[in-house]
PDB file of C-alpha atoms and ligand atoms in Angstrom:
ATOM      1  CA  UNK A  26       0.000   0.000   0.000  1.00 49.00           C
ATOM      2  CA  UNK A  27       1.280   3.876  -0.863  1.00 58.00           C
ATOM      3  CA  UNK A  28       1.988   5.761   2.042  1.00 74.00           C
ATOM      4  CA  UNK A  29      -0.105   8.640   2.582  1.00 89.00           C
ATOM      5  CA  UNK A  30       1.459  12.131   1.406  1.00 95.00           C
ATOM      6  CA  UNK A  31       2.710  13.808   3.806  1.00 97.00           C
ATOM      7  CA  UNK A  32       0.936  17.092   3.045  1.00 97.00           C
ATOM      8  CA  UNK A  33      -2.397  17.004   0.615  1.00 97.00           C
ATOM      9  CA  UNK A  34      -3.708  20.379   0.171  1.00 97.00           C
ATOM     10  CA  UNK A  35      -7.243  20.169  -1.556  1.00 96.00           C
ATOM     11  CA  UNK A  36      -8.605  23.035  -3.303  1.00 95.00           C
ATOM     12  CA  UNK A  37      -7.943  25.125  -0.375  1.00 96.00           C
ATOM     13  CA  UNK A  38      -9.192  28.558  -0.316  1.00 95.00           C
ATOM     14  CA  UNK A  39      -9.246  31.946   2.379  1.00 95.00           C
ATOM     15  CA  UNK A  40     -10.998  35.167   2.773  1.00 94.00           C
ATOM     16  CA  UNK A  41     -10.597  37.235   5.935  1.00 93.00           C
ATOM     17  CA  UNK A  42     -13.887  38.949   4.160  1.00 92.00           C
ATOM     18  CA  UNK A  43     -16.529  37.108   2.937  1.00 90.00           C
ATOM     19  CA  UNK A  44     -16.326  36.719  -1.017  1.00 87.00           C
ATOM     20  CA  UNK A  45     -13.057  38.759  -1.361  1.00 91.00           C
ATOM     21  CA  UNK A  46     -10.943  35.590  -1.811  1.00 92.00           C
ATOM     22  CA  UNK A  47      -6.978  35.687  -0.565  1.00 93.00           C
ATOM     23  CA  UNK A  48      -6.807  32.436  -2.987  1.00 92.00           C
ATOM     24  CA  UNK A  49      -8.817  29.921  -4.433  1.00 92.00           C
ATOM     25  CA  UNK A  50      -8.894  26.261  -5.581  1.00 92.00           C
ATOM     26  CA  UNK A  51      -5.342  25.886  -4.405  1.00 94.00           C
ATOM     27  CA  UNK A  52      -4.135  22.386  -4.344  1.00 95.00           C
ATOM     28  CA  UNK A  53      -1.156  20.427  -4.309  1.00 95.00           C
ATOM     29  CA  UNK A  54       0.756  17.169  -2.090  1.00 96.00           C
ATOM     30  CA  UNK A  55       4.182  16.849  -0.927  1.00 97.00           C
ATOM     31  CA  UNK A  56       5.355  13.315  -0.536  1.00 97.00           C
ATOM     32  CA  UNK A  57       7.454  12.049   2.550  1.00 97.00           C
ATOM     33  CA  UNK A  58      10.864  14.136   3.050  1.00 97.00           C
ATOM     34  CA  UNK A  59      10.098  16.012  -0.105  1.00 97.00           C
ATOM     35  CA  UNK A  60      11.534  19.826   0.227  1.00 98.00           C
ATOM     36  CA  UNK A  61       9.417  22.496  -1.464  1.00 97.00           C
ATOM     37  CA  UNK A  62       9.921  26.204  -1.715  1.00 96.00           C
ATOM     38  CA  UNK A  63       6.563  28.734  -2.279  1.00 96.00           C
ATOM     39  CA  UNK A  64       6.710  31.437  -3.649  1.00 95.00           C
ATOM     40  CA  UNK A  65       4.822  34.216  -4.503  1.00 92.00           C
ATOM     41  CA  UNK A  66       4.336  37.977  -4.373  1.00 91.00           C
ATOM     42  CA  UNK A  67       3.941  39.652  -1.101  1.00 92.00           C
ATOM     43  CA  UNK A  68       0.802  39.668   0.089  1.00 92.00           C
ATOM     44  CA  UNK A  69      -0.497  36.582  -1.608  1.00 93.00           C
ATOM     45  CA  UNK A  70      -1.169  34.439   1.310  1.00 95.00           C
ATOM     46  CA  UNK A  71       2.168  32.310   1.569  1.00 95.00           C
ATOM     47  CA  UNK A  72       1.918  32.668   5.595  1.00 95.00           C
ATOM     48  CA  UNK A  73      -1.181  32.402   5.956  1.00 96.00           C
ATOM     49  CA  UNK A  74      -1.239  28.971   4.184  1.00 96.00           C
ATOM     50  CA  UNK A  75       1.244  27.752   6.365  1.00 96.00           C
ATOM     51  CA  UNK A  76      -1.094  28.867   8.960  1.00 95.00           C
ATOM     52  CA  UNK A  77      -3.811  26.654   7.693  1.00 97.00           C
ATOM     53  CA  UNK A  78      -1.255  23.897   7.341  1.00 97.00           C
ATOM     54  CA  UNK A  79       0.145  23.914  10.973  1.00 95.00           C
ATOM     55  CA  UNK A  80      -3.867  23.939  11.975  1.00 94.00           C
ATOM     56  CA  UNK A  81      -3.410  27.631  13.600  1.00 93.00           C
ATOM     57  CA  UNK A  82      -6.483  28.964  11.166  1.00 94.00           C
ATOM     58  CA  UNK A  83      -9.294  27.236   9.932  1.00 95.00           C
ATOM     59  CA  UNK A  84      -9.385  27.733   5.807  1.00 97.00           C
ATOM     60  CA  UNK A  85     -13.043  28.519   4.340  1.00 96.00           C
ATOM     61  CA  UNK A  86     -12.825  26.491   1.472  1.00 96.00           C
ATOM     62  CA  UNK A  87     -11.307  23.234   0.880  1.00 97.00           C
ATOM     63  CA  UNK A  88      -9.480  20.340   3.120  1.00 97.00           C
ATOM     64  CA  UNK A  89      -5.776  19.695   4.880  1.00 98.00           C
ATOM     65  CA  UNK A  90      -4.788  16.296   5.104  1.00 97.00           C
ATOM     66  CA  UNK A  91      -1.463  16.001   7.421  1.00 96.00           C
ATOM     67  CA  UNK A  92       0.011  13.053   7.542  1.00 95.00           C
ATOM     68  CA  UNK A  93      -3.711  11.358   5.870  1.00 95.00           C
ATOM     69  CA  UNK A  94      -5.462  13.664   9.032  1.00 96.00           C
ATOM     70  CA  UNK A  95      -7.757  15.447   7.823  1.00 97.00           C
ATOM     71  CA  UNK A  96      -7.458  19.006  10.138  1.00 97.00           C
ATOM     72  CA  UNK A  97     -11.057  19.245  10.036  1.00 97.00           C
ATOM     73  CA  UNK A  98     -11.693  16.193  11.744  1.00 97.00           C
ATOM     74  CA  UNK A  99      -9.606  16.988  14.771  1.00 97.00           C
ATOM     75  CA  UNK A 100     -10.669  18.884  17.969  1.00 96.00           C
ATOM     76  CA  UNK A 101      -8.584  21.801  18.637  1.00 95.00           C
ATOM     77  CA  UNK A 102      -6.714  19.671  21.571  1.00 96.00           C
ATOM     78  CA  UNK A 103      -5.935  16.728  19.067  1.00 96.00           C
ATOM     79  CA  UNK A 104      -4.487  19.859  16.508  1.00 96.00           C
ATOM     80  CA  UNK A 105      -2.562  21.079  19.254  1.00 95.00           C
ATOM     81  CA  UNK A 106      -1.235  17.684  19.835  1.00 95.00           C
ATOM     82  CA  UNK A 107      -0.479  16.932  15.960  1.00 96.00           C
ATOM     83  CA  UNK A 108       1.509  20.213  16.080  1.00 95.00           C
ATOM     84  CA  UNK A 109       3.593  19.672  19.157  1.00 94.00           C
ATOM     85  CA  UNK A 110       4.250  16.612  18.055  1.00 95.00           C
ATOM     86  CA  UNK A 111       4.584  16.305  13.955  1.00 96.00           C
ATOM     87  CA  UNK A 112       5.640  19.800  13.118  1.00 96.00           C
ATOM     88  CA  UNK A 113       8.456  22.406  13.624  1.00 96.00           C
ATOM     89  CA  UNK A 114       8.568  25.601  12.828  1.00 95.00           C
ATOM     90  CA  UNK A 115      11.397  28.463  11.133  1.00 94.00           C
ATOM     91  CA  UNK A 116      10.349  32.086  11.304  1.00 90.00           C
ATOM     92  CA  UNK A 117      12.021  35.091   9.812  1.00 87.00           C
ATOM     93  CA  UNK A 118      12.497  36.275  13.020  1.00 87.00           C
ATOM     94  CA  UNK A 119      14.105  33.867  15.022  1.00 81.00           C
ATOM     95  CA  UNK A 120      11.364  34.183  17.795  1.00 91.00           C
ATOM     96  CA  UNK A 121      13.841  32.432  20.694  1.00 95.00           C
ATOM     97  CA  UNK A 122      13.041  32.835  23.839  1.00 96.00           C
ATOM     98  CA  UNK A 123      15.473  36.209  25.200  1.00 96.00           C
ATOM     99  CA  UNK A 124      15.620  35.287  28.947  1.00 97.00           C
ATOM    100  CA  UNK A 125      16.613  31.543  27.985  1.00 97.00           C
ATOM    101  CA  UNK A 126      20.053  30.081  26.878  1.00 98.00           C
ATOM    102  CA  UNK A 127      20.085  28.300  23.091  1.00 98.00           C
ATOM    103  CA  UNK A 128      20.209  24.986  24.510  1.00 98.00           C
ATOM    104  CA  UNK A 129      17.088  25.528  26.724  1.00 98.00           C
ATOM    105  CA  UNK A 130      15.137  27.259  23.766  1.00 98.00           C
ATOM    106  CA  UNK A 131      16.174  24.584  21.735  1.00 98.00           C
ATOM    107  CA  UNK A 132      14.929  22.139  24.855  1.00 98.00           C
ATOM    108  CA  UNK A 133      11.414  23.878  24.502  1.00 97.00           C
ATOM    109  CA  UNK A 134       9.741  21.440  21.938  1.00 96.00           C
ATOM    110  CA  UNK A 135      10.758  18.802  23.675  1.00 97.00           C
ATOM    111  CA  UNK A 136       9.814  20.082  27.285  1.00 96.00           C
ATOM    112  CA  UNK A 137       6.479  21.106  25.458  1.00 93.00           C
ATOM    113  CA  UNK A 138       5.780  17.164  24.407  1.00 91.00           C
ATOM    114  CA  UNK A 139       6.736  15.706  27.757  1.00 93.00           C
ATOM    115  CA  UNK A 140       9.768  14.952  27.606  1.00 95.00           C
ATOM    116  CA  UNK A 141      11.766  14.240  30.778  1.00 97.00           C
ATOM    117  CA  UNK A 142      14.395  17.666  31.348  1.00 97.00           C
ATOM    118  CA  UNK A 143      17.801  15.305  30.971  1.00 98.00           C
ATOM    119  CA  UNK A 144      16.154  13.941  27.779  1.00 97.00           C
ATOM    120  CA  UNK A 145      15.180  17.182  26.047  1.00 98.00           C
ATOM    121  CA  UNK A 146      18.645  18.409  26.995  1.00 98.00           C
ATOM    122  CA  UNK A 147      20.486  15.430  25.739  1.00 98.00           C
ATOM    123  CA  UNK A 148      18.754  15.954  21.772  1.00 97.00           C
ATOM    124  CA  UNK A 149      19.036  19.803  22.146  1.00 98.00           C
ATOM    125  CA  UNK A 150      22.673  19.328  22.811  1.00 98.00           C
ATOM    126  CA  UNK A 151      23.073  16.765  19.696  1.00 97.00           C
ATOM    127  CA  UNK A 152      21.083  18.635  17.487  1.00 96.00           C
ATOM    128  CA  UNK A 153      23.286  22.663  18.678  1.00 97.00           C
ATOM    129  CA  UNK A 154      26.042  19.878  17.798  1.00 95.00           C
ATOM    130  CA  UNK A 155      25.001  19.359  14.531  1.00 94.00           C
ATOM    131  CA  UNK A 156      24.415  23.101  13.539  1.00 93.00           C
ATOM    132  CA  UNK A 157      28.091  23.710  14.470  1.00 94.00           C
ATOM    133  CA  UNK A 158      26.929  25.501  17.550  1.00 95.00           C
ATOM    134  CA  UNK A 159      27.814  22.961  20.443  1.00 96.00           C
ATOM    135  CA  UNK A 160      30.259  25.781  22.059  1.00 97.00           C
ATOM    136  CA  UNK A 161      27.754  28.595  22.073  1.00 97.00           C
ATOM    137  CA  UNK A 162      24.895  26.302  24.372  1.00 98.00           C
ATOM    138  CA  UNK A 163      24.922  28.607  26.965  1.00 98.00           C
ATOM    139  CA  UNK A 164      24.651  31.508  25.540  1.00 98.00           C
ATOM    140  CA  UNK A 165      21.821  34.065  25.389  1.00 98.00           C
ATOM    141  CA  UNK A 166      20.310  34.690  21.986  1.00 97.00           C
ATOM    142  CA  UNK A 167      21.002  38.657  22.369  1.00 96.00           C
ATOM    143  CA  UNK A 168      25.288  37.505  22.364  1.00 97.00           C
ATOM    144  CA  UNK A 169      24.717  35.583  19.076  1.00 96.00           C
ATOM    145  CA  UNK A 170      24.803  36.343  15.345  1.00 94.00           C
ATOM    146  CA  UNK A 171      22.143  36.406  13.047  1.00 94.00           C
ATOM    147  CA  UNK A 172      22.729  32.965  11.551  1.00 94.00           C
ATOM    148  CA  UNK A 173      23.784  31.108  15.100  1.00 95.00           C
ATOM    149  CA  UNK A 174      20.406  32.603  16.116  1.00 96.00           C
ATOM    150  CA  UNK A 175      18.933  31.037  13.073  1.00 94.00           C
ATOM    151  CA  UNK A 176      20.649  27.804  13.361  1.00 95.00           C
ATOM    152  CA  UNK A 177      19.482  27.718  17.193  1.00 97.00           C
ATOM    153  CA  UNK A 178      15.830  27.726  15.281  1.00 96.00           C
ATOM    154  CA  UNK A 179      16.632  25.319  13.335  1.00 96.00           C
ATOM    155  CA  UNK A 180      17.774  23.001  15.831  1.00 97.00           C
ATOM    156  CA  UNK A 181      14.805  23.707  17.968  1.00 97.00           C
ATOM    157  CA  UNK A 182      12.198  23.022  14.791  1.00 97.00           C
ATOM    158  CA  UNK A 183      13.894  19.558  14.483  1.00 97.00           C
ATOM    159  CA  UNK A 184      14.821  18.388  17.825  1.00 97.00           C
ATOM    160  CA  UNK A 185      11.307  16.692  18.338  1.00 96.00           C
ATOM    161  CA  UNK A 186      11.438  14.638  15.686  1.00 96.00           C
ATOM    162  CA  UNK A 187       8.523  16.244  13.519  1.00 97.00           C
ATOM    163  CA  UNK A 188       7.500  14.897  10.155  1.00 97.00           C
ATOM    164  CA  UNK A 189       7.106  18.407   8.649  1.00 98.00           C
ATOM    165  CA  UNK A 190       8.915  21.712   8.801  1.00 98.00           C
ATOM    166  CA  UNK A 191       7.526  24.608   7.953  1.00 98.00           C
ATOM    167  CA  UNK A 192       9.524  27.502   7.189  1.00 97.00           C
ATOM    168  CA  UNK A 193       8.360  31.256   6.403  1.00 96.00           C
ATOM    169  CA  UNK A 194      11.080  33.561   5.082  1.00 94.00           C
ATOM    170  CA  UNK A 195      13.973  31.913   7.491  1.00 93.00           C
ATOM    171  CA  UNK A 196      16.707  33.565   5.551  1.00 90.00           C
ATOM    172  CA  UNK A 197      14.906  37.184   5.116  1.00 87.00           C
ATOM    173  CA  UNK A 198      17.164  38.871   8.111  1.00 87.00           C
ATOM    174  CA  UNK A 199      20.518  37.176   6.997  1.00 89.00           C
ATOM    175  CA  UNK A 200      22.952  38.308   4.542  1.00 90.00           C
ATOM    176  CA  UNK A 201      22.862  36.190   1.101  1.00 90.00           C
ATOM    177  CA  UNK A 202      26.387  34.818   2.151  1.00 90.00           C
ATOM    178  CA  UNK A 203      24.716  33.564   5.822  1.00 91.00           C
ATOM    179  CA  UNK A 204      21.543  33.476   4.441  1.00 92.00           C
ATOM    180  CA  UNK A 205      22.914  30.331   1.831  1.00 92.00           C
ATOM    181  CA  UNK A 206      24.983  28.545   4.887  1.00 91.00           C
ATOM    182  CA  UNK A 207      21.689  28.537   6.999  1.00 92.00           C
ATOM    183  CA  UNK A 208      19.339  27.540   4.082  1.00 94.00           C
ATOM    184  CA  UNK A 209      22.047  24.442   3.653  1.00 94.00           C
ATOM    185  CA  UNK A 210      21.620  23.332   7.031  1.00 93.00           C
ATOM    186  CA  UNK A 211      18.434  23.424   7.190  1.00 95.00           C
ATOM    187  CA  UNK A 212      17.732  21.448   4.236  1.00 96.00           C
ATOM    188  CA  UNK A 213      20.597  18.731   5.026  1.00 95.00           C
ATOM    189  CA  UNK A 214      19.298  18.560   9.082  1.00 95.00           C
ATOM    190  CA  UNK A 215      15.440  17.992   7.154  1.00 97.00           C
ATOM    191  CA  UNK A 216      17.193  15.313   4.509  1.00 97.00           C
ATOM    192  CA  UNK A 217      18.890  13.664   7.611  1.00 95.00           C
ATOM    193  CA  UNK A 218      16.127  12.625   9.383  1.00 95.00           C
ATOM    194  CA  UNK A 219      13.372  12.750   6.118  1.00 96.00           C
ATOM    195  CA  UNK A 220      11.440  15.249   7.387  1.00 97.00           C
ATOM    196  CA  UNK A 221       9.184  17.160   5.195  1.00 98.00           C
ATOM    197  CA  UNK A 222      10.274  20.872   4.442  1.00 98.00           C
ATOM    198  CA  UNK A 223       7.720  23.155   2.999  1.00 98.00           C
ATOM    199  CA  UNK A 224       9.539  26.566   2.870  1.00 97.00           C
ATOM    200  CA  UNK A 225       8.353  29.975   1.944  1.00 96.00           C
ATOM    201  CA  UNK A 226      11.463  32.346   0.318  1.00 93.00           C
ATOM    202  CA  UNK A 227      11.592  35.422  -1.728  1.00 88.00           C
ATOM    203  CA  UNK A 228      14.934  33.412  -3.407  1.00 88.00           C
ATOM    204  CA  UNK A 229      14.802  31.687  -6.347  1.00 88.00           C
ATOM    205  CA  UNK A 230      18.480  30.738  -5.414  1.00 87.00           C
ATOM    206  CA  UNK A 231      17.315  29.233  -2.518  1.00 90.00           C
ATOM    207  CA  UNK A 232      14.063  28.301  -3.751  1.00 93.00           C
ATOM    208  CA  UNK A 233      16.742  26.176  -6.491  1.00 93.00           C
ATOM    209  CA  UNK A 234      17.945  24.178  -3.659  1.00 93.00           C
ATOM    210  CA  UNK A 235      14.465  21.828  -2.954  1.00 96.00           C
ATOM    211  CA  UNK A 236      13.333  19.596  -4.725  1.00 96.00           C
ATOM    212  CA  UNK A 237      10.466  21.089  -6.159  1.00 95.00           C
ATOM    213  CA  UNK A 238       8.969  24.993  -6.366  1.00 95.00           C
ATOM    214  CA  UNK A 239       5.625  26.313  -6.249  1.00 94.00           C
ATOM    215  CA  UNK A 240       4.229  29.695  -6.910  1.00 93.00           C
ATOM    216  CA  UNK A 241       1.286  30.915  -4.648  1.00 91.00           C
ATOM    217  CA  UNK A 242      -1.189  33.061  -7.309  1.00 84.00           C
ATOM    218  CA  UNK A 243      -4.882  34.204  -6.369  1.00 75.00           C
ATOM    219  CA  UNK A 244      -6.258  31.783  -8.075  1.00 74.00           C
ATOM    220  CA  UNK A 245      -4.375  28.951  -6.493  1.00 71.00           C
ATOM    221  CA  UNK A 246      -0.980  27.034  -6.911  1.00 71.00           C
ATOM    222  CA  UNK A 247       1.547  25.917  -9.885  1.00 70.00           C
ATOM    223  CA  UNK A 248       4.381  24.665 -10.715  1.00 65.00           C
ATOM    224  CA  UNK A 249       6.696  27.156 -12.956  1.00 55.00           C
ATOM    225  CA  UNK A 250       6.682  26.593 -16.430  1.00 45.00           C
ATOM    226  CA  UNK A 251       9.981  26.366 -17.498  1.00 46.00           C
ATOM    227  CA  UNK A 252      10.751  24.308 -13.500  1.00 45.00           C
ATOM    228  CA  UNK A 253      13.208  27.421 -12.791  1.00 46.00           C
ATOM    229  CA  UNK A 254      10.540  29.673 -11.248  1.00 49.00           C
ATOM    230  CA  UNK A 255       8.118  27.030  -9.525  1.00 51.00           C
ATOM    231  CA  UNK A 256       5.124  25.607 -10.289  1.00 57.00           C
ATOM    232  CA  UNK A 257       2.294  28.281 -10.202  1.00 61.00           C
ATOM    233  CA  UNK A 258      -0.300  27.697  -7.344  1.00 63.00           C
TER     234      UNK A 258
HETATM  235  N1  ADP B 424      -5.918  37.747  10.427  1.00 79.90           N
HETATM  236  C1  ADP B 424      -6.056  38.476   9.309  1.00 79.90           C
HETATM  237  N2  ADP B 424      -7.142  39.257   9.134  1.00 79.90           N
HETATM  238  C2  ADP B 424      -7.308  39.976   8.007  1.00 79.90           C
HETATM  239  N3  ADP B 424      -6.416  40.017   7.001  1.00 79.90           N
HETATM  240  C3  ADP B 424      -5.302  39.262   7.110  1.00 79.90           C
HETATM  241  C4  ADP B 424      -5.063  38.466   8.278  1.00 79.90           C
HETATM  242  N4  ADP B 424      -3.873  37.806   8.105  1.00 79.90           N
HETATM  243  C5  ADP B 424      -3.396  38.201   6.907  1.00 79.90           C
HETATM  244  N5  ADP B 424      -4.257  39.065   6.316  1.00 79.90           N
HETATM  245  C6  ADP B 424      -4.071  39.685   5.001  1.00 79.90           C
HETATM  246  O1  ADP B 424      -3.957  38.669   4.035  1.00 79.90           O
HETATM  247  C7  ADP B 424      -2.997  39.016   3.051  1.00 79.90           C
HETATM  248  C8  ADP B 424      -1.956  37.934   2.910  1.00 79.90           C
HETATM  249  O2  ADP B 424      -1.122  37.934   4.068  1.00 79.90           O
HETATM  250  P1  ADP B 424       0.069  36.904   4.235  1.00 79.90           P
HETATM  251  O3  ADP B 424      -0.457  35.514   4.342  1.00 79.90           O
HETATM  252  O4  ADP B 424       0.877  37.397   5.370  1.00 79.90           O
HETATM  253  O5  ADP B 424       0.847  37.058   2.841  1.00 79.90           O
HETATM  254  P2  ADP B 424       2.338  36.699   2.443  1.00 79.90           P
HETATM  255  O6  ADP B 424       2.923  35.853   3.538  1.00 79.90           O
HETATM  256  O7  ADP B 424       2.236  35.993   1.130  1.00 79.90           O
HETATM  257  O8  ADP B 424       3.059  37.996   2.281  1.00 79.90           O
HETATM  258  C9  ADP B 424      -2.440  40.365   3.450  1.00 79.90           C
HETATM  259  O9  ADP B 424      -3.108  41.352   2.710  1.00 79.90           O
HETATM  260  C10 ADP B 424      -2.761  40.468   4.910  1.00 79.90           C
HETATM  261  O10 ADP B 424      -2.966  41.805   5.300  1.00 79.90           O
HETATM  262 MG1   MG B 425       4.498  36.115   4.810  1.00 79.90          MG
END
């Protein structure tokens, strides 16, 4: 039997007002460990897809299947549960935690599934390891650079093991030189342990890294004609 995709989008569609649609019809699957980078204009609706994916909004058209869940069909408890436990998360922004070291806000996902302290610690430290950023554990997220700060996120959106990782712009505050070393990393640390990587970038250099691009339009989402630009959604 075919595994289930590991992402099915079905004719998904959002409007924050009724009838004035954000997009429409938009559709597409991402197998198990596949990397894809969306694109689209500003303003299209690239986060606020991967809102709808991680179950954080409901959409007003159209179905999520995670993992061959279907969001709809969970109570908000059982979406909280899927998220903790199947997804990570990169932001533009970092978003660590100021007041805690990068091994404890690397420890959070972990902490936030149950894990026993000693445990959480023990991944965080393997996965700060495996960004290259064993020595800086202790340190406070203000006394790092933009990309150990970034590869502290990535560690933390990976430490628990999730199936997917969603990423929305995680290279937008890095220079393209930093920006490239942390976009490597984070594809290699998803490759390593065949987790899913849906990732939203402005880059079409980075975008040229994943396996596969998509372009987020109003009207929904497809691949790029010629396969350089991504397949317009
Ligand atoms: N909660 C919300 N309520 C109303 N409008 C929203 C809300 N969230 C996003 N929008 C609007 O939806 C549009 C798409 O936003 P967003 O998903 O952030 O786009 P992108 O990430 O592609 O730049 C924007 O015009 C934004 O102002
Ligand atoms: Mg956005």
């Amino acid at each position: 039997m075919e595994a289930h995709p590991a992402i099915d989008v079905r004719k998904l569609g959002r409007a924050f007002t009724p009838g004035a649609w954000l997009f429409q019809g938009l559709s597409f699957q991402q197998a198990p460990g596949e990397q894809v980078a969306l694109l689209g204009e500003s303003g299209v609706g690239k986060s606020t897809l991967l809102n709808i994916l991680a179950g954080l909004e409901p959409p007003d058209q159209g179905e999520v299947v995670i993992l061959g869940q279907s969001l709809a069909a969970l109570t908000e408890p059982q979406r909280l549960a899927l998220r903790r436990s199947q997804i990570g998360f990169v932001f533009q922004a970092f978003h660590l935690l100021p007041h805690l070291s990068a091994l404890q806000n690397v420890m959070v996902p972990c902490l936030l599934k149950g894990d026993p302290p000693a445990q959480a610690a023990e991944a965080a430290m393997h996965w700060l390891d495996r960004l290259g950023l064993g020595h800086r554990s202790q340190a406070l997220p203000s006394t790092l650079s933009g990309g150990e700060q970034q590869r502290v996120a990535v560690a933390r959106a990976l430490v628990h093991r999730p199936a997917l990782v969603f990423a929305d712009e995680p290279t937008g505050n890095l220079d393209p030189v930093t920006a490239h070393q942390v976009l490597e990393a984070l594809s290699e640390a998803c490759r390593s342990v065949t987790a899913t990587l849906l990732m939203v970038t402005h880059s079409l250099r980075a975008a040229a890294l994943l396996d596969r691009q998509l372009v987020v339009r109003a009207d929904g989402v497809h691949p790029s004609p010629d396969g350089a630009s991504g397949q317009v959604l």
